[in-house]
Coordinates of C-alpha atoms (C1' of nucleotides) in Angstrom, one line a residue:
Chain Y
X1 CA 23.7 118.4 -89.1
X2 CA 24.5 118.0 -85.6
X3 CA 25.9 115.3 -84.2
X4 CA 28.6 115.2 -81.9
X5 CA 31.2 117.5 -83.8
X6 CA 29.0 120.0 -84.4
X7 CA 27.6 120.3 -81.2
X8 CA 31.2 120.2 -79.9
X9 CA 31.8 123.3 -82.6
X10 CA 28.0 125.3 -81.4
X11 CA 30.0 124.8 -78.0
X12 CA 32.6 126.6 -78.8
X13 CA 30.1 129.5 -80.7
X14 CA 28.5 129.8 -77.8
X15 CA 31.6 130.2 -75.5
X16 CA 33.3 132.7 -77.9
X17 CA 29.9 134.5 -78.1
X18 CA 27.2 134.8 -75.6
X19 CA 28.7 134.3 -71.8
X20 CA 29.1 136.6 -69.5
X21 CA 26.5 139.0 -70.5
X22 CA 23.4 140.2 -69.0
X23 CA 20.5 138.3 -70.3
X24 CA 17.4 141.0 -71.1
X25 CA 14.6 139.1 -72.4
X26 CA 13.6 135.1 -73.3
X27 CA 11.5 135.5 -76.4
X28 CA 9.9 132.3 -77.4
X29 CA 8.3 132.2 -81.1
X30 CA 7.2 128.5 -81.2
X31 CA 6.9 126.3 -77.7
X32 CA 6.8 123.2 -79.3
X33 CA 10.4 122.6 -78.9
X34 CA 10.3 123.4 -75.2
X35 CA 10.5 120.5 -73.2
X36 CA 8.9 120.3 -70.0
X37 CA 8.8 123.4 -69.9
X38 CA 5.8 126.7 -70.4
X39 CA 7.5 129.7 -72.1
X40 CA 6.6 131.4 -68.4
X41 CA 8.6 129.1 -66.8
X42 CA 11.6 129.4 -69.4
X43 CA 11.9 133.3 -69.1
X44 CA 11.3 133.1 -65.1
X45 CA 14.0 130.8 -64.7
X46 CA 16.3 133.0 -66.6
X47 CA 15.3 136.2 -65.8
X48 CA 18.0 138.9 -65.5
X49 CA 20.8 136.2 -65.5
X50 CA 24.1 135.5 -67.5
X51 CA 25.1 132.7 -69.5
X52 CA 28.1 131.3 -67.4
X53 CA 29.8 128.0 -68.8
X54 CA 28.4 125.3 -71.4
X55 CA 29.4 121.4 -71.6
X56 CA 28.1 118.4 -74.0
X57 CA 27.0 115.2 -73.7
X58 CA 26.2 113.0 -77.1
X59 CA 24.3 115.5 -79.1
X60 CA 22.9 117.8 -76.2
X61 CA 24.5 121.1 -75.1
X62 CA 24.2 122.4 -71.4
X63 CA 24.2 126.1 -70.2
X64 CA 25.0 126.8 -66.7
X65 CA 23.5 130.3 -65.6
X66 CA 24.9 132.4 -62.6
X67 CA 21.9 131.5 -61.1
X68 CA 22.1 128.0 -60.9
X69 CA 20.0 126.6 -64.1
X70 CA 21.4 124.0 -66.7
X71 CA 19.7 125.0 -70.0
X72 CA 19.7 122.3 -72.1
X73 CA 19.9 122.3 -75.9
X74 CA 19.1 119.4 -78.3
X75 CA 19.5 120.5 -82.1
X76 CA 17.0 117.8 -83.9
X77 CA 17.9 117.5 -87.3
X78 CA 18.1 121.1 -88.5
X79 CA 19.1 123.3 -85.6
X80 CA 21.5 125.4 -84.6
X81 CA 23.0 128.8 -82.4
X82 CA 22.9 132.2 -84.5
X83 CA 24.6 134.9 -82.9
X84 CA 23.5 138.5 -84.3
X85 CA 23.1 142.1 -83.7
X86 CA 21.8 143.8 -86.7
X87 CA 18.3 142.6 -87.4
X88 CA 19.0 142.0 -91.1
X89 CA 20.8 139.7 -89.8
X90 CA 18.1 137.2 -87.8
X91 CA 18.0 133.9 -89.1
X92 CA 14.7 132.2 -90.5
X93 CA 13.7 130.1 -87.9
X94 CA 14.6 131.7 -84.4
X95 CA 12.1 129.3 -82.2
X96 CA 13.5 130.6 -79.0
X97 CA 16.0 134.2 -78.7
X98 CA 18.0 134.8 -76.0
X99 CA 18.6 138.9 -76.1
X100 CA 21.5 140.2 -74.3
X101 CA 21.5 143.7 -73.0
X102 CA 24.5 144.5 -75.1
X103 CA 22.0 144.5 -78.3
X104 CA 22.8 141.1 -79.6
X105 CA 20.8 138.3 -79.9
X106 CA 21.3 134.5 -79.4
X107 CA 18.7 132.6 -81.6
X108 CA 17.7 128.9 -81.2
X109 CA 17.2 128.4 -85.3
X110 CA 15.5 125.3 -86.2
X111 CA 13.8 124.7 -89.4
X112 CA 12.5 121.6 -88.7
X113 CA 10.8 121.8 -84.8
X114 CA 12.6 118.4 -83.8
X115 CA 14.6 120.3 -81.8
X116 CA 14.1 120.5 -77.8
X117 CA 15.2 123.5 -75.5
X118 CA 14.3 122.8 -72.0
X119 CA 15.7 123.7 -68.5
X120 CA 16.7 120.4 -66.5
X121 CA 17.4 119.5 -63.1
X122 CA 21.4 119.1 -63.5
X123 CA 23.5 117.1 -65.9
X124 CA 23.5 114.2 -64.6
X125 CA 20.5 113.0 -63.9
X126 CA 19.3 114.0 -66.9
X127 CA 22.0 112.1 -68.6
X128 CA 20.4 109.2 -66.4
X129 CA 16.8 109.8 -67.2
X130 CA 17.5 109.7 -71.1
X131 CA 19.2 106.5 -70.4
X132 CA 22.4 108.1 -72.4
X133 CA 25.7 105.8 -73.0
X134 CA 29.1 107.3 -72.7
X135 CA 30.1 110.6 -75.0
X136 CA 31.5 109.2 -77.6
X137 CA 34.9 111.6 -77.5
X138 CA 35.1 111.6 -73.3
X139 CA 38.2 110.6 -71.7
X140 CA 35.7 107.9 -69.6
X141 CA 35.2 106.4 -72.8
X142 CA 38.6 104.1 -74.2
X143 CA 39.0 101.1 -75.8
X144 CA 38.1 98.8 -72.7
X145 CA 35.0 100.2 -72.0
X146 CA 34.2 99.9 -75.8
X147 CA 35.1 96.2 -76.1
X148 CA 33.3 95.9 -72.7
X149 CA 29.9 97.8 -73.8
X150 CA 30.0 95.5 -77.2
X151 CA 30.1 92.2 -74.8
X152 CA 26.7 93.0 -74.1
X153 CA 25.3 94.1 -76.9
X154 CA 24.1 92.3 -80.6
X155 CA 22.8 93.1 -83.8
X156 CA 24.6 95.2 -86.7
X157 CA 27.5 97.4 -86.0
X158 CA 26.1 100.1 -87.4
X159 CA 22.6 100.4 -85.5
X160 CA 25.0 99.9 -82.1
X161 CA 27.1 103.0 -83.0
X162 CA 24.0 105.4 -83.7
X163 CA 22.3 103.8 -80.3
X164 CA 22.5 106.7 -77.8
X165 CA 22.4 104.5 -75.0
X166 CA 24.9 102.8 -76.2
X167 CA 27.0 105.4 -77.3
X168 CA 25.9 109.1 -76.8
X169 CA 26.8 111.3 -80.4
X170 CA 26.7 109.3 -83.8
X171 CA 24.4 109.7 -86.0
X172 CA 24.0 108.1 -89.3
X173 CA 26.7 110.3 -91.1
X174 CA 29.0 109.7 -88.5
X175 CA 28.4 106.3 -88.3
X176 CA 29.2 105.8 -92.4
X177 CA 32.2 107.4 -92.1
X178 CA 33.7 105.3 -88.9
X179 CA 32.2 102.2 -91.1
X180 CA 33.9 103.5 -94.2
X181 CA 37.0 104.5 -92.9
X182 CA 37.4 101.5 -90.6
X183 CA 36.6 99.1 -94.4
X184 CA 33.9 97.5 -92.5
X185 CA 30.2 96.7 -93.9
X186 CA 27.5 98.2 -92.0
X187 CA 25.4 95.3 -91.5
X188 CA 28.3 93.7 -90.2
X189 CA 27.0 91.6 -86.9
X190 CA 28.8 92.3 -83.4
X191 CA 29.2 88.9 -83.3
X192 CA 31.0 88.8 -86.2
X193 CA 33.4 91.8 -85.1
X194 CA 37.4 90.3 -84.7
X195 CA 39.0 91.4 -82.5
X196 CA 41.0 93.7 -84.3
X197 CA 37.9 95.3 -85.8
X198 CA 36.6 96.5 -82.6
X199 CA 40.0 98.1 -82.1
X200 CA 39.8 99.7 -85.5
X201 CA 35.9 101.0 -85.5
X202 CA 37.2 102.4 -82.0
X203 CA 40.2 104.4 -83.4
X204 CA 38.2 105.4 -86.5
X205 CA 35.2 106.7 -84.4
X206 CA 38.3 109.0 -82.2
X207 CA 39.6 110.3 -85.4
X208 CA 36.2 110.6 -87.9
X209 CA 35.0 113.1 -84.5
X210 CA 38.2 114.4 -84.5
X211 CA 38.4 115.6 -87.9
X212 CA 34.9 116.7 -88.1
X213 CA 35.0 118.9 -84.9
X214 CA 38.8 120.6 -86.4
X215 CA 37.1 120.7 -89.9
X216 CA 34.7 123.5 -88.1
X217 CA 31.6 122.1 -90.3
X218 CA 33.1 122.6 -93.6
X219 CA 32.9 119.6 -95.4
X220 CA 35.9 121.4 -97.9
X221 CA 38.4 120.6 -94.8
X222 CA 37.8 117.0 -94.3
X223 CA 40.2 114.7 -96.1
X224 CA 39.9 113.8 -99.2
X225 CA 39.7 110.0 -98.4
X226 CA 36.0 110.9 -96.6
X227 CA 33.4 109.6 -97.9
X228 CA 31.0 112.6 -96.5
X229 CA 30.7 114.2 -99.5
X230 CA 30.6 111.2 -101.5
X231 CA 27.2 110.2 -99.6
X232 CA 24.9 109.7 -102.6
X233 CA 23.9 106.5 -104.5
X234 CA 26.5 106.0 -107.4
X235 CA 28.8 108.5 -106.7
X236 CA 32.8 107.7 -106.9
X237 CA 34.0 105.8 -103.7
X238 CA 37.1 108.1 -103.3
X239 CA 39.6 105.7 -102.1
X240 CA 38.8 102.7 -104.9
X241 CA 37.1 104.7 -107.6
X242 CA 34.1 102.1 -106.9
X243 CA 30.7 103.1 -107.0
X244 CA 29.1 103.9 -103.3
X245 CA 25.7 102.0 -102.8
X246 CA 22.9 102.9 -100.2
X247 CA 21.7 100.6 -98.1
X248 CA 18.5 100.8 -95.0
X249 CA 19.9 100.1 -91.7
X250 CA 17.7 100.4 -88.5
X251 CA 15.5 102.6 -90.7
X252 CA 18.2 105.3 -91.7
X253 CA 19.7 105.3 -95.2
X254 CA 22.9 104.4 -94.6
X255 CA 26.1 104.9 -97.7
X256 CA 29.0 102.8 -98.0
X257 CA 31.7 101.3 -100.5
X258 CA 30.7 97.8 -101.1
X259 CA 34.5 96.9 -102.5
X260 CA 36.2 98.9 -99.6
X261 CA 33.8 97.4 -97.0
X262 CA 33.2 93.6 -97.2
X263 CA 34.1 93.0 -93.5
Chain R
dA1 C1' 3.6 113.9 -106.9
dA2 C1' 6.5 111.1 -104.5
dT3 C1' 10.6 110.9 -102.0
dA4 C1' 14.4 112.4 -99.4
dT5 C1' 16.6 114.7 -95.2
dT6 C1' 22.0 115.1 -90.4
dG7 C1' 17.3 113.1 -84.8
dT8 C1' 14.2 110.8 -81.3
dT9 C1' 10.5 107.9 -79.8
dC10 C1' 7.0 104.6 -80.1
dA11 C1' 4.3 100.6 -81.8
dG12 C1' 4.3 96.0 -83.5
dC13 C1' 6.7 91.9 -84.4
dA14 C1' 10.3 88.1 -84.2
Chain W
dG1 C1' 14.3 92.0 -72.4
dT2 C1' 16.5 92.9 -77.2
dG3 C1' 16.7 94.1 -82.0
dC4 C1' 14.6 95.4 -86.3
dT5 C1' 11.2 98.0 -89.1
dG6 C1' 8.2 101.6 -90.0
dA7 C1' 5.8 105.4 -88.7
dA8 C1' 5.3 109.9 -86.6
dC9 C1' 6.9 114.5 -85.6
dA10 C1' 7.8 119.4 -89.2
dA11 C1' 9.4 121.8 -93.0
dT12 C1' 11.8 122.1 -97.0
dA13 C1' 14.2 120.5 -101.5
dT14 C1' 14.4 117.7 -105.5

DNA sequence: AATATTGTTCAGCA
DNA sequence: GTGCTGAACAATAT
């Protein structure tokens, strides 16, 4: 599931589990989620070295090594860090394993390969190359570069807010919930956006990451008001009792209240 | 068997 | 150039 939130939360798995140590072997299962990169040149560029800091951007996670390489990490649709020592313990689908001399492993688990692990040149300008907006929950990114960015930009609301180079982090859930929470309707034009709407989607969007990322992925923590676990055709809008309809936007299935969201 | 799935990228069309 | 749609990628579940 990761978007923003939960890379924020494999961030903070990764900090509180696998820096600092000695790196003792790259093993690389399946290479089609490298990107740019041979599995040679992966385990060359992070022979004997130690994981030092991470940082996000969007939905892709960054590794600074000791010896100067930014691994980067995007999870695709199914990925995700596993941290383990005992082998009974080794996820399903560990594409790429980092092993750490102190007998645990760090595994790149993807179930679906739409995942990309890659070693880039620095931040950046790889930021720059992927044409990436602002991270959604950065201090760079307030209300008046929102309202600025949206000057520029047509089409639906929702499409915009899951447009990475607009906006680096939302996917389609997050999007339904900003929509849902905010009472606006997804296919809601930018053009037709008040004022005041723009101001609400923007606070939504701070608080919908905000819960996610302190709900630590499980969906039992959100608030009851969310429509997350509500996201299927029919099922009980939880702040009217409605029913919640699906709708196609920009070629995702989208959810959304059509009583609590006629804006 | 057909359809769905949290993501990205590309082609084709308006 | 921008925006929308559908397809593709791969593997699984219903």
């Amino acid at each position: 599931m990761p978007e923003l939130p939960e890379v924020v939360y494999f961030k903070k798995y990764i900090d509180a589990t696998s820096l600092h140590q000695q790196l003792s072997d790259v093993e690389i299962e399946n290479d089609t989620i490298l990107s740019g990169i041979t599995p040679a040149g992966l385990q060359k560029h992070l022979k004997e070295c130690q994981f030092q800091s991470t940082s996000t951007h969007g939905k892709y996670l960054f590794i600074r090594t000791d010896n100067g390489c930014e691994l980067m990490m995007h999870f695709g649709m199914t990925g995700e860090p596993v941290y383990y020592k005992k082998p009974d313990e080794k996820p399903g689908y560990p594409r790429v394993t980092f092993h750490f001399a102190n007998g645990y492993h760090l595994a790149f688990n993807c179930m679906r390969m739409l995942g990309e692990v890659g070693i880039v040149e620095s931040r950046e300008s790889f930021i720059r190359e992927k044409d990436l907006g602002p991270d959604a929950y950065s201090e760079a990114f307030d209300l008046t570069t929102f309202r600025e960015l949206l000057s520029d930009k047509r089409g639906m609301i929702k499409s915009a807010l899951m447009d990475q180079s607009f906006i680096a982090g939302i996917g389609n859930e997050c999007s339904d919930e900003i929509l849902y929470q905010a009472g606006i309707h997804p296919k809601t034009t930018i053009a037709g956006l008040s004022d005041s709407n723009i101001k609400l989607i923007y606070e939504k969007m701070q608080e919908v990451i905000e819960e996610k990322i302190d709900s630590n992925m499980e969906h039992r923590k959100l608030p009851d008001s969310y429509i997350l676990s509500h996201r299927e055709e029919g099922s009980e809008c939880p702040k009217c009792g409605g029913t919640i309809e699906k709708i196609k936007v920009s070629g995702r299935n989208g959810y959304y209240c059509p009583k609590c969201q006629q804006n």
